[in-house]
Coordinates of C-alpha atoms in Angstrom, one line a residue:
M225 CA 16.9 -6.8 2.1
N226 CA 20.2 -7.7 0.4
T227 CA 21.4 -4.2 -0.7
Q228 CA 24.2 -5.7 -2.7
L229 CA 21.8 -7.7 -4.9
L230 CA 19.6 -4.7 -5.3
Q231 CA 22.6 -2.6 -6.5
Q232 CA 23.5 -5.3 -9.0
A233 CA 19.9 -5.4 -10.3
R234 CA 19.9 -1.6 -10.7
V235 CA 22.7 -1.7 -13.2
L236 CA 20.8 -4.1 -15.5
D237 CA 19.0 -2.6 -18.5
I238 CA 15.2 -2.3 -18.4
D239 CA 14.6 -5.5 -20.3
E240 CA 16.9 -7.5 -18.0
Q241 CA 15.3 -6.0 -14.9
I242 CA 11.8 -7.0 -16.2
E243 CA 13.1 -10.5 -16.9
L244 CA 14.6 -10.7 -13.4
V245 CA 11.3 -9.5 -11.8
E246 CA 9.4 -12.1 -13.8
A247 CA 11.8 -14.9 -12.8
I248 CA 11.6 -13.9 -9.1
W249 CA 7.8 -13.7 -9.3
D250 CA 7.6 -17.1 -11.0
G251 CA 9.8 -18.6 -8.3
I252 CA 7.5 -17.2 -5.6
V253 CA 4.4 -18.6 -7.3
N254 CA 6.1 -22.0 -7.9
R255 CA 6.7 -22.2 -4.2
G256 CA 3.0 -21.6 -3.5
A257 CA 3.7 -18.4 -1.7
T258 CA 1.2 -16.1 -3.4
P259 CA 0.4 -13.1 -1.3
L260 CA -3.1 -12.5 0.0
L261 CA -5.1 -9.9 -1.8
T262 CA -6.3 -6.7 0.0
E263 CA -10.0 -5.9 0.1
A264 CA -9.4 -3.2 -2.5
Q265 CA -7.6 -5.7 -4.8
T266 CA -10.4 -8.2 -4.5
T267 CA -13.0 -5.5 -5.2
E268 CA -11.1 -4.4 -8.3
L269 CA -10.7 -8.0 -9.6
D270 CA -14.4 -8.6 -9.1
R271 CA -15.2 -5.4 -11.0
R272 CA -12.9 -6.5 -13.9
R273 CA -14.3 -10.0 -14.0
A274 CA -17.8 -8.6 -14.2
D275 CA -16.7 -6.3 -17.0
H276 CA -15.1 -9.1 -18.9
L277 CA -18.2 -11.3 -18.5
A278 CA -20.3 -8.5 -19.8
N279 CA -17.9 -7.7 -22.7
P280 CA -16.0 -10.9 -23.5
D281 CA -14.8 -9.7 -26.9
D282 CA -13.2 -6.5 -25.5
V283 CA -9.8 -7.9 -24.9
V284 CA -6.2 -7.2 -25.8
P285 CA -3.6 -10.0 -26.1
W286 CA -0.9 -10.0 -23.4
S287 CA 1.8 -9.8 -26.1
E288 CA 0.4 -6.4 -27.2
V289 CA 0.0 -5.1 -23.7
K290 CA 3.6 -6.1 -22.8
A291 CA 5.0 -4.6 -26.0
A292 CA 3.1 -1.3 -25.4
A293 CA 4.3 -1.2 -21.8
L294 CA 7.9 -1.8 -22.8
A295 CA 7.7 0.9 -25.5
K296 CA 6.3 3.4 -23.0
I297 CA 9.2 2.6 -20.6
R298 CA 11.8 3.1 -23.3
Q299 CA 10.5 6.6 -24.2

């Protein structure tokens, strides 16, 4: 790992760090290098999908989830 880059990222404020992580992740996805899921992750995703199919109206928009997460981080 490039420790100099990590140190530079650590001095960013929380919003900037989140934007950086999102940009890095988007770059990974765009290169087609998505990681393989573990068995536990696959099981959890299957459980969540089944729950969603059983309760399709029980959803929260991503904008609300993100705003709540950012608010919690800032506390």
